[in-house]
Amino acid sequence: MKNFIRIVSMLLMAGAVLPAQAALKVLATTPDWGALATELGGERVNVYVATTAMQDVHRVEAKPSLVAHARTADLVVATGAELEVGWLPVLIQESGNSKIQPGAAGSFEAASFVQKLEVPAKLDRSMGDIHPQGNPHVQLDPHNIAAIAHGLTAKLSALEPEQAAFYAARGKDFDARWSEAIKRWEAEAAPLKGAQVVIMHRDQAYLCHWLGLTEVASIEPKPGVPPTAAYLGQLVGKLTSAPPKMILLNAYNDPKAAGWLSERVHAPAVVLPFSVGGSAGAKDLFGLFDDTLNKLLAANK
């Protein structure tokens, strides 16, 4: 018996009989953060995504099935800046999982790693659905993705310090491929600079800022407020004499208002994927930006 214990002890010290460490269970609030976690974590992460590209992330039901995933998660990757304020806090509280509570080691908010646009100087309910910490829709500027990737690599390494070299190597590889892609995207997108566009919602603000698109109007009169017939009529009056180059909407948007306006001001309505999975071409983060630029450039001809 003593020999058996001694042999097992020696093997344990050598690491020879250690069981394979289970992958980290990651709950991502959007397909974009799920794709990024997969890029950085590879086989070390088991990612579940709470929403699809066809959903408005502002409005998600904290279903029991989501609570079940939160209950066993090691890490929650969210946008933050109150984008998911209507459902994620309830989900986390209902999970009873101490690892993912706000401020805990298993909590990660992507928006905290970037400079946010449209931080309000004051808050007033009459201004619509304004986010106090600034516009949270940060994923459509690839420079933001790069900054968030650095933060998420550090988070994964902190959760599994024995795998830090693994995560560092994957983070470095992603950073190199992403940097090259940004150079290519920005060269390809040069003709878009200054193009006048109508947007649907403020979730396209970072894309416009990155590409230098000029917003001339918004289909929503205020963030989160659907347009009335009278307001759309005002837009027609405003835009008829100087039509925009295109009208932007996202895959998850109801296309009726954009289509109606498109017919009257003779500007194409361009449906962008907005998120990974929002189009056939947006299969991952690289495809998201490839497909977004392809659609914009095609409409800009």
mmCIF file of C-alpha atoms in Angstrom:
data_model
loop_
_atom_site.group_PDB
_atom_site.id
_atom_site.type_symbol
_atom_site.label_atom_id
_atom_site.label_comp_id
_atom_site.label_asym_id
_atom_site.label_seq_id
_atom_site.Cartn_x
_atom_site.Cartn_y
_atom_site.Cartn_z
ATOM 1 C CA MET A 1 0.000 0.000 0.000
ATOM 2 C CA LYS A 2 2.827 2.353 0.898
ATOM 3 C CA ASN A 3 4.520 1.673 -2.452
ATOM 4 C CA PHE A 4 1.278 2.340 -4.289
ATOM 5 C CA ILE A 5 0.810 5.708 -2.541
ATOM 6 C CA ARG A 6 4.453 6.631 -3.197
ATOM 7 C CA ILE A 7 4.145 5.824 -6.926
ATOM 8 C CA VAL A 8 0.920 7.785 -7.284
ATOM 9 C CA SER A 9 2.512 10.705 -5.443
ATOM 10 C CA MET A 10 5.517 10.653 -7.778
ATOM 11 C CA LEU A 11 3.266 10.573 -10.836
ATOM 12 C CA LEU A 12 1.205 13.448 -9.500
ATOM 13 C CA MET A 13 4.354 15.466 -8.866
ATOM 14 C CA ALA A 14 5.426 14.763 -12.442
ATOM 15 C CA GLY A 15 2.022 15.743 -13.723
ATOM 16 C CA ALA A 16 1.705 12.414 -15.479
ATOM 17 C CA VAL A 17 -1.674 11.413 -14.076
ATOM 18 C CA LEU A 18 -3.321 14.822 -13.807
ATOM 19 C CA PRO A 19 -6.728 14.714 -15.446
ATOM 20 C CA ALA A 20 -7.160 16.821 -18.560
ATOM 21 C CA GLN A 21 -8.298 20.275 -17.446
ATOM 22 C CA ALA A 22 -11.800 21.087 -18.590
ATOM 23 C CA ALA A 23 -12.314 23.959 -20.983
ATOM 24 C CA LEU A 24 -13.524 27.252 -19.553
ATOM 25 C CA LYS A 25 -17.259 27.698 -19.944
ATOM 26 C CA VAL A 26 -17.842 31.088 -21.538
ATOM 27 C CA LEU A 27 -21.247 32.752 -21.827
ATOM 28 C CA ALA A 28 -21.101 35.515 -24.450
ATOM 29 C CA THR A 29 -23.960 37.981 -24.771
ATOM 30 C CA THR A 30 -23.508 38.517 -28.537
ATOM 31 C CA PRO A 31 -22.148 36.468 -31.453
ATOM 32 C CA ASP A 32 -19.266 38.945 -31.782
ATOM 33 C CA TRP A 33 -17.963 38.312 -28.284
ATOM 34 C CA GLY A 34 -18.512 34.595 -28.762
ATOM 35 C CA ALA A 35 -16.430 34.707 -31.942
ATOM 36 C CA LEU A 36 -13.693 36.689 -30.219
ATOM 37 C CA ALA A 37 -13.581 34.309 -27.246
ATOM 38 C CA THR A 38 -13.256 31.396 -29.670
ATOM 39 C CA GLU A 39 -10.459 33.141 -31.569
ATOM 40 C CA LEU A 40 -8.510 33.756 -28.367
ATOM 41 C CA GLY A 41 -9.382 30.642 -26.400
ATOM 42 C CA GLY A 42 -9.456 27.935 -29.068
ATOM 43 C CA GLU A 43 -9.945 24.503 -27.587
ATOM 44 C CA ARG A 44 -9.500 25.928 -24.069
ATOM 45 C CA VAL A 45 -12.967 27.536 -24.147
ATOM 46 C CA ASN A 46 -16.478 26.170 -24.505
ATOM 47 C CA VAL A 47 -18.509 29.140 -25.761
ATOM 48 C CA TYR A 48 -22.281 29.584 -25.580
ATOM 49 C CA VAL A 49 -23.793 32.698 -27.190
ATOM 50 C CA ALA A 50 -26.954 34.099 -25.600
ATOM 51 C CA THR A 51 -28.288 35.931 -28.663
ATOM 52 C CA THR A 52 -28.205 35.814 -32.442
ATOM 53 C CA ALA A 53 -27.486 38.510 -35.022
ATOM 54 C CA MET A 54 -31.220 38.668 -35.715
ATOM 55 C CA GLN A 55 -32.030 39.861 -32.201
ATOM 56 C CA ASP A 56 -32.007 43.339 -30.692
ATOM 57 C CA VAL A 57 -29.601 42.883 -27.785
ATOM 58 C CA HIS A 58 -31.373 45.645 -25.879
ATOM 59 C CA ARG A 59 -34.399 43.403 -25.597
ATOM 60 C CA VAL A 60 -33.717 39.797 -24.634
ATOM 61 C CA GLU A 61 -35.711 37.548 -22.317
ATOM 62 C CA ALA A 62 -33.781 35.994 -19.450
ATOM 63 C CA LYS A 63 -35.129 32.519 -20.206
ATOM 64 C CA PRO A 64 -34.522 29.535 -17.891
ATOM 65 C CA SER A 65 -32.276 28.022 -20.566
ATOM 66 C CA LEU A 66 -30.011 31.085 -20.383
ATOM 67 C CA VAL A 67 -30.047 30.987 -16.589
ATOM 68 C CA ALA A 68 -28.871 27.367 -16.793
ATOM 69 C CA HIS A 69 -25.886 28.373 -18.911
ATOM 70 C CA ALA A 70 -25.091 31.271 -16.572
ATOM 71 C CA ARG A 71 -25.236 28.936 -13.592
ATOM 72 C CA THR A 72 -22.292 26.874 -14.856
ATOM 73 C CA ALA A 73 -20.299 29.601 -16.624
ATOM 74 C CA ASP A 74 -16.726 30.415 -15.636
ATOM 75 C CA LEU A 75 -16.790 33.682 -17.573
ATOM 76 C CA VAL A 76 -19.434 36.050 -18.924
ATOM 77 C CA VAL A 77 -18.306 38.209 -21.844
ATOM 78 C CA ALA A 78 -20.699 41.122 -22.276
ATOM 79 C CA THR A 79 -20.648 44.460 -24.048
ATOM 80 C CA GLY A 80 -21.403 46.399 -20.886
ATOM 81 C CA ALA A 81 -22.057 50.158 -20.813
ATOM 82 C CA GLU A 82 -25.639 49.132 -20.007
ATOM 83 C CA LEU A 83 -26.329 47.592 -23.433
ATOM 84 C CA GLU A 84 -27.650 44.424 -21.767
ATOM 85 C CA VAL A 85 -29.058 46.205 -18.705
ATOM 86 C CA GLY A 86 -32.593 44.966 -19.430
ATOM 87 C CA TRP A 87 -31.792 41.294 -18.995
ATOM 88 C CA LEU A 88 -28.195 40.379 -18.084
ATOM 89 C CA PRO A 89 -28.283 41.552 -14.437
ATOM 90 C CA VAL A 90 -31.399 39.414 -13.882
ATOM 91 C CA LEU A 91 -29.721 36.463 -15.586
ATOM 92 C CA ILE A 92 -26.613 36.723 -13.435
ATOM 93 C CA GLN A 93 -28.556 37.189 -10.227
ATOM 94 C CA GLU A 94 -30.856 34.264 -10.972
ATOM 95 C CA SER A 95 -27.867 32.041 -11.753
ATOM 96 C CA GLY A 96 -26.540 32.272 -8.193
ATOM 97 C CA ASN A 97 -23.079 31.804 -9.712
ATOM 98 C CA SER A 98 -20.585 33.764 -7.609
ATOM 99 C CA LYS A 99 -17.886 33.473 -10.305
ATOM 100 C CA ILE A 100 -19.682 35.774 -12.761
ATOM 101 C CA GLN A 101 -21.171 38.412 -10.496
ATOM 102 C CA PRO A 102 -20.258 42.042 -11.326
ATOM 103 C CA GLY A 103 -16.669 42.685 -10.299
ATOM 104 C CA ALA A 104 -15.873 38.987 -9.906
ATOM 105 C CA ALA A 105 -13.043 37.293 -11.802
ATOM 106 C CA GLY A 106 -15.455 35.773 -14.305
ATOM 107 C CA SER A 107 -17.017 39.067 -15.400
ATOM 108 C CA PHE A 108 -15.782 40.871 -18.533
ATOM 109 C CA GLU A 109 -17.252 43.994 -20.136
ATOM 110 C CA ALA A 110 -15.863 44.781 -23.591
ATOM 111 C CA ALA A 111 -16.912 48.436 -23.713
ATOM 112 C CA SER A 112 -14.705 49.264 -20.747
ATOM 113 C CA PHE A 113 -11.620 48.786 -22.966
ATOM 114 C CA VAL A 114 -12.481 51.409 -25.605
ATOM 115 C CA GLN A 115 -13.136 55.121 -25.913
ATOM 116 C CA LYS A 116 -16.883 55.393 -26.227
ATOM 117 C CA LEU A 117 -18.682 57.795 -28.528
ATOM 118 C CA GLU A 118 -21.672 59.953 -27.639
ATOM 119 C CA VAL A 119 -21.193 60.123 -23.879
ATOM 120 C CA PRO A 120 -24.097 62.378 -22.840
ATOM 121 C CA ALA A 121 -23.364 65.602 -21.014
ATOM 122 C CA LYS A 122 -26.753 65.254 -19.345
ATOM 123 C CA LEU A 123 -29.463 62.632 -19.048
ATOM 124 C CA ASP A 124 -33.042 63.359 -19.985
ATOM 125 C CA ARG A 125 -35.730 60.775 -20.737
ATOM 126 C CA SER A 126 -37.057 63.049 -23.485
ATOM 127 C CA MET A 127 -33.820 62.334 -25.425
ATOM 128 C CA GLY A 128 -34.849 58.706 -26.046
ATOM 129 C CA ASP A 129 -32.954 55.544 -25.107
ATOM 130 C CA ILE A 130 -29.699 57.214 -24.110
ATOM 131 C CA HIS A 131 -26.944 55.188 -22.435
ATOM 132 C CA PRO A 132 -25.334 57.136 -19.551
ATOM 133 C CA GLN A 133 -21.856 55.718 -20.194
ATOM 134 C CA GLY A 134 -21.915 56.485 -23.913
ATOM 135 C CA ASN A 135 -22.847 54.565 -27.035
ATOM 136 C CA PRO A 136 -22.298 50.859 -26.199
ATOM 137 C CA HIS A 137 -22.359 49.514 -29.796
ATOM 138 C CA VAL A 138 -18.588 49.399 -30.000
ATOM 139 C CA GLN A 139 -18.024 46.326 -32.175
ATOM 140 C CA LEU A 140 -18.207 47.931 -35.634
ATOM 141 C CA ASP A 141 -14.874 49.718 -35.298
ATOM 142 C CA PRO A 142 -12.156 47.076 -35.756
ATOM 143 C CA HIS A 143 -9.711 49.116 -33.676
ATOM 144 C CA ASN A 144 -12.089 48.583 -30.769
ATOM 145 C CA ILE A 145 -12.033 44.832 -31.397
ATOM 146 C CA ALA A 146 -8.223 44.910 -31.193
ATOM 147 C CA ALA A 147 -8.295 46.696 -27.828
ATOM 148 C CA ILE A 148 -10.972 44.365 -26.473
ATOM 149 C CA ALA A 149 -8.986 41.325 -27.649
ATOM 150 C CA HIS A 150 -6.023 42.455 -25.544
ATOM 151 C CA GLY A 151 -8.296 42.778 -22.523
ATOM 152 C CA LEU A 152 -9.954 39.420 -23.070
ATOM 153 C CA THR A 153 -6.599 37.672 -23.519
ATOM 154 C CA ALA A 154 -5.525 39.049 -20.155
ATOM 155 C CA LYS A 155 -8.804 37.914 -18.583
ATOM 156 C CA LEU A 156 -8.474 34.356 -19.908
ATOM 157 C CA SER A 157 -4.863 34.215 -18.698
ATOM 158 C CA ALA A 158 -5.918 35.415 -15.251
ATOM 159 C CA LEU A 159 -8.596 32.732 -15.031
ATOM 160 C CA GLU A 160 -6.138 30.027 -16.077
ATOM 161 C CA PRO A 161 -2.653 31.285 -15.184
ATOM 162 C CA GLU A 162 -1.142 27.885 -15.971
ATOM 163 C CA GLN A 163 -2.330 28.406 -19.574
ATOM 164 C CA ALA A 164 -1.097 32.006 -19.858
ATOM 165 C CA ALA A 165 1.467 31.155 -22.532
ATOM 166 C CA PHE A 166 -1.221 29.435 -24.595
ATOM 167 C CA TYR A 167 -3.540 32.461 -24.437
ATOM 168 C CA ALA A 168 -0.682 34.890 -25.087
ATOM 169 C CA ALA A 169 0.293 32.983 -28.233
ATOM 170 C CA ARG A 170 -3.271 32.947 -29.548
ATOM 171 C CA GLY A 171 -3.713 36.622 -28.683
ATOM 172 C CA LYS A 172 -0.513 37.510 -30.545
ATOM 173 C CA ASP A 173 -1.574 35.491 -33.573
ATOM 174 C CA PHE A 174 -5.011 37.138 -33.643
ATOM 175 C CA ASP A 175 -3.492 40.596 -33.218
ATOM 176 C CA ALA A 176 -1.174 40.051 -36.195
ATOM 177 C CA ARG A 177 -3.951 38.782 -38.468
ATOM 178 C CA TRP A 178 -6.355 41.505 -37.300
ATOM 179 C CA SER A 179 -3.824 44.315 -37.826
ATOM 180 C CA GLU A 180 -3.196 43.173 -41.394
ATOM 181 C CA ALA A 181 -6.932 42.973 -42.011
ATOM 182 C CA ILE A 182 -7.469 46.521 -40.710
ATOM 183 C CA LYS A 183 -4.858 47.836 -43.162
ATOM 184 C CA ARG A 184 -6.626 46.068 -46.015
ATOM 185 C CA TRP A 185 -10.106 47.190 -44.935
ATOM 186 C CA GLU A 186 -9.068 50.824 -44.566
ATOM 187 C CA ALA A 187 -7.412 50.834 -47.993
ATOM 188 C CA GLU A 188 -10.484 49.284 -49.597
ATOM 189 C CA ALA A 189 -12.834 51.661 -47.772
ATOM 190 C CA ALA A 190 -11.131 54.871 -48.888
ATOM 191 C CA PRO A 191 -13.858 55.672 -51.503
ATOM 192 C CA LEU A 192 -16.493 55.634 -48.736
ATOM 193 C CA LYS A 193 -15.058 58.594 -46.856
ATOM 194 C CA GLY A 194 -17.547 61.457 -46.834
ATOM 195 C CA ALA A 195 -20.379 59.401 -48.348
ATOM 196 C CA GLN A 196 -23.688 60.691 -47.030
ATOM 197 C CA VAL A 197 -25.819 58.070 -45.314
ATOM 198 C CA VAL A 198 -29.065 57.777 -43.400
ATOM 199 C CA ILE A 199 -28.796 55.463 -40.416
ATOM 200 C CA MET A 200 -31.495 53.467 -38.673
ATOM 201 C CA HIS A 201 -30.262 53.571 -35.062
ATOM 202 C CA ARG A 202 -27.219 54.847 -33.156
ATOM 203 C CA ASP A 203 -25.754 51.321 -33.273
ATOM 204 C CA GLN A 204 -24.165 52.301 -36.605
ATOM 205 C CA ALA A 205 -22.322 55.275 -35.090
ATOM 206 C CA TYR A 206 -18.971 53.493 -34.648
ATOM 207 C CA LEU A 207 -19.018 52.184 -38.226
ATOM 208 C CA CYS A 208 -19.686 55.699 -39.564
ATOM 209 C CA HIS A 209 -16.984 57.161 -37.321
ATOM 210 C CA TRP A 210 -14.408 54.586 -38.421
ATOM 211 C CA LEU A 211 -15.093 54.926 -42.138
ATOM 212 C CA GLY A 212 -15.717 58.690 -42.192
ATOM 213 C CA LEU A 213 -19.295 58.289 -43.417
ATOM 214 C CA THR A 214 -21.416 61.427 -43.053
ATOM 215 C CA GLU A 215 -24.722 60.910 -41.239
ATOM 216 C CA VAL A 216 -27.345 63.230 -42.677
ATOM 217 C CA ALA A 217 -30.385 61.783 -40.904
ATOM 218 C CA SER A 218 -31.636 58.952 -38.702
ATOM 219 C CA ILE A 219 -34.799 56.950 -39.301
ATOM 220 C CA GLU A 220 -35.320 56.860 -35.553
ATOM 221 C CA PRO A 221 -36.190 60.414 -34.462
ATOM 222 C CA LYS A 222 -34.568 59.626 -31.103
ATOM 223 C CA PRO A 223 -32.568 56.553 -30.056
ATOM 224 C CA GLY A 224 -34.929 53.627 -29.552
ATOM 225 C CA VAL A 225 -37.994 55.602 -30.670
ATOM 226 C CA PRO A 226 -39.690 54.251 -33.835
ATOM 227 C CA PRO A 227 -40.493 56.808 -36.541
ATOM 228 C CA THR A 228 -44.012 58.123 -37.038
ATOM 229 C CA ALA A 229 -45.550 58.671 -40.466
ATOM 230 C CA ALA A 230 -45.235 62.424 -39.928
ATOM 231 C CA TYR A 231 -41.540 62.149 -39.095
ATOM 232 C CA LEU A 232 -40.841 59.981 -42.149
ATOM 233 C CA GLY A 233 -42.662 62.559 -44.243
ATOM 234 C CA GLN A 234 -40.333 65.218 -42.868
ATOM 235 C CA LEU A 235 -37.333 63.071 -43.848
ATOM 236 C CA VAL A 236 -38.644 62.786 -47.402
ATOM 237 C CA GLY A 237 -38.944 66.562 -47.563
ATOM 238 C CA LYS A 238 -35.438 66.994 -46.207
ATOM 239 C CA LEU A 239 -33.750 64.367 -48.371
ATOM 240 C CA THR A 240 -35.523 64.661 -51.730
ATOM 241 C CA SER A 241 -33.447 67.589 -52.952
ATOM 242 C CA ALA A 242 -30.183 66.051 -51.710
ATOM 243 C CA PRO A 243 -30.595 62.278 -51.518
ATOM 244 C CA PRO A 244 -28.114 60.321 -49.412
ATOM 245 C CA LYS A 245 -25.809 57.808 -51.049
ATOM 246 C CA MET A 246 -27.490 55.004 -49.126
ATOM 247 C CA ILE A 247 -29.763 54.147 -46.213
ATOM 248 C CA LEU A 248 -28.197 51.793 -43.675
ATOM 249 C CA LEU A 249 -30.054 49.212 -41.646
ATOM 250 C CA ASN A 250 -29.010 46.082 -39.851
ATOM 251 C CA ALA A 251 -30.016 42.482 -40.376
ATOM 252 C CA TYR A 252 -32.136 42.476 -37.222
ATOM 253 C CA ASN A 253 -34.032 45.698 -38.076
ATOM 254 C CA ASP A 254 -37.571 45.786 -39.420
ATOM 255 C CA PRO A 255 -36.921 46.915 -43.025
ATOM 256 C CA LYS A 256 -40.280 48.600 -43.641
ATOM 257 C CA ALA A 257 -39.367 52.192 -42.750
ATOM 258 C CA ALA A 258 -36.024 52.049 -44.570
ATOM 259 C CA GLY A 259 -37.654 50.526 -47.644
ATOM 260 C CA TRP A 260 -40.409 53.149 -47.644
ATOM 261 C CA LEU A 261 -37.872 55.964 -47.425
ATOM 262 C CA SER A 262 -35.630 54.348 -50.032
ATOM 263 C CA GLU A 263 -38.414 54.353 -52.625
ATOM 264 C CA ARG A 264 -39.207 58.020 -52.077
ATOM 265 C CA VAL A 265 -35.711 59.522 -51.960
ATOM 266 C CA HIS A 266 -34.262 57.104 -54.531
ATOM 267 C CA ALA A 267 -31.379 55.909 -52.368
ATOM 268 C CA PRO A 268 -30.614 52.200 -51.903
ATOM 269 C CA ALA A 269 -31.380 50.577 -48.561
ATOM 270 C CA VAL A 270 -28.317 48.554 -47.564
ATOM 271 C CA VAL A 271 -28.793 45.716 -45.086
ATOM 272 C CA LEU A 272 -25.599 45.245 -43.089
ATOM 273 C CA PRO A 273 -24.876 42.111 -41.036
ATOM 274 C CA PHE A 274 -24.089 44.211 -37.917
ATOM 275 C CA SER A 275 -23.003 41.115 -36.034
ATOM 276 C CA VAL A 276 -21.381 37.760 -36.729
ATOM 277 C CA GLY A 277 -24.071 35.599 -38.318
ATOM 278 C CA GLY A 278 -25.979 38.587 -39.703
ATOM 279 C CA SER A 279 -25.316 37.521 -43.292
ATOM 280 C CA ALA A 280 -24.017 34.514 -45.157
ATOM 281 C CA GLY A 281 -20.601 36.169 -45.428
ATOM 282 C CA ALA A 282 -20.317 37.215 -41.787
ATOM 283 C CA LYS A 283 -19.341 33.804 -40.475
ATOM 284 C CA ASP A 284 -16.704 35.177 -38.109
ATOM 285 C CA LEU A 285 -15.286 38.567 -37.119
ATOM 286 C CA PHE A 286 -13.161 38.829 -40.274
ATOM 287 C CA GLY A 287 -16.168 37.940 -42.406
ATOM 288 C CA LEU A 288 -18.274 40.516 -40.546
ATOM 289 C CA PHE A 289 -16.039 43.367 -41.693
ATOM 290 C CA ASP A 290 -15.376 41.890 -45.145
ATOM 291 C CA ASP A 291 -19.086 41.585 -45.842
ATOM 292 C CA THR A 292 -19.956 44.984 -44.347
ATOM 293 C CA LEU A 293 -17.414 46.732 -46.578
ATOM 294 C CA ASN A 294 -18.445 44.745 -49.653
ATOM 295 C CA LYS A 295 -22.053 45.842 -49.222
ATOM 296 C CA LEU A 296 -21.125 49.484 -48.608
ATOM 297 C CA LEU A 297 -18.745 49.640 -51.567
ATOM 298 C CA ALA A 298 -21.304 48.027 -53.875
ATOM 299 C CA ALA A 299 -23.899 50.661 -52.923
ATOM 300 C CA ASN A 300 -21.381 53.491 -53.280
ATOM 301 C CA LYS A 301 -20.718 52.895 -56.980
#
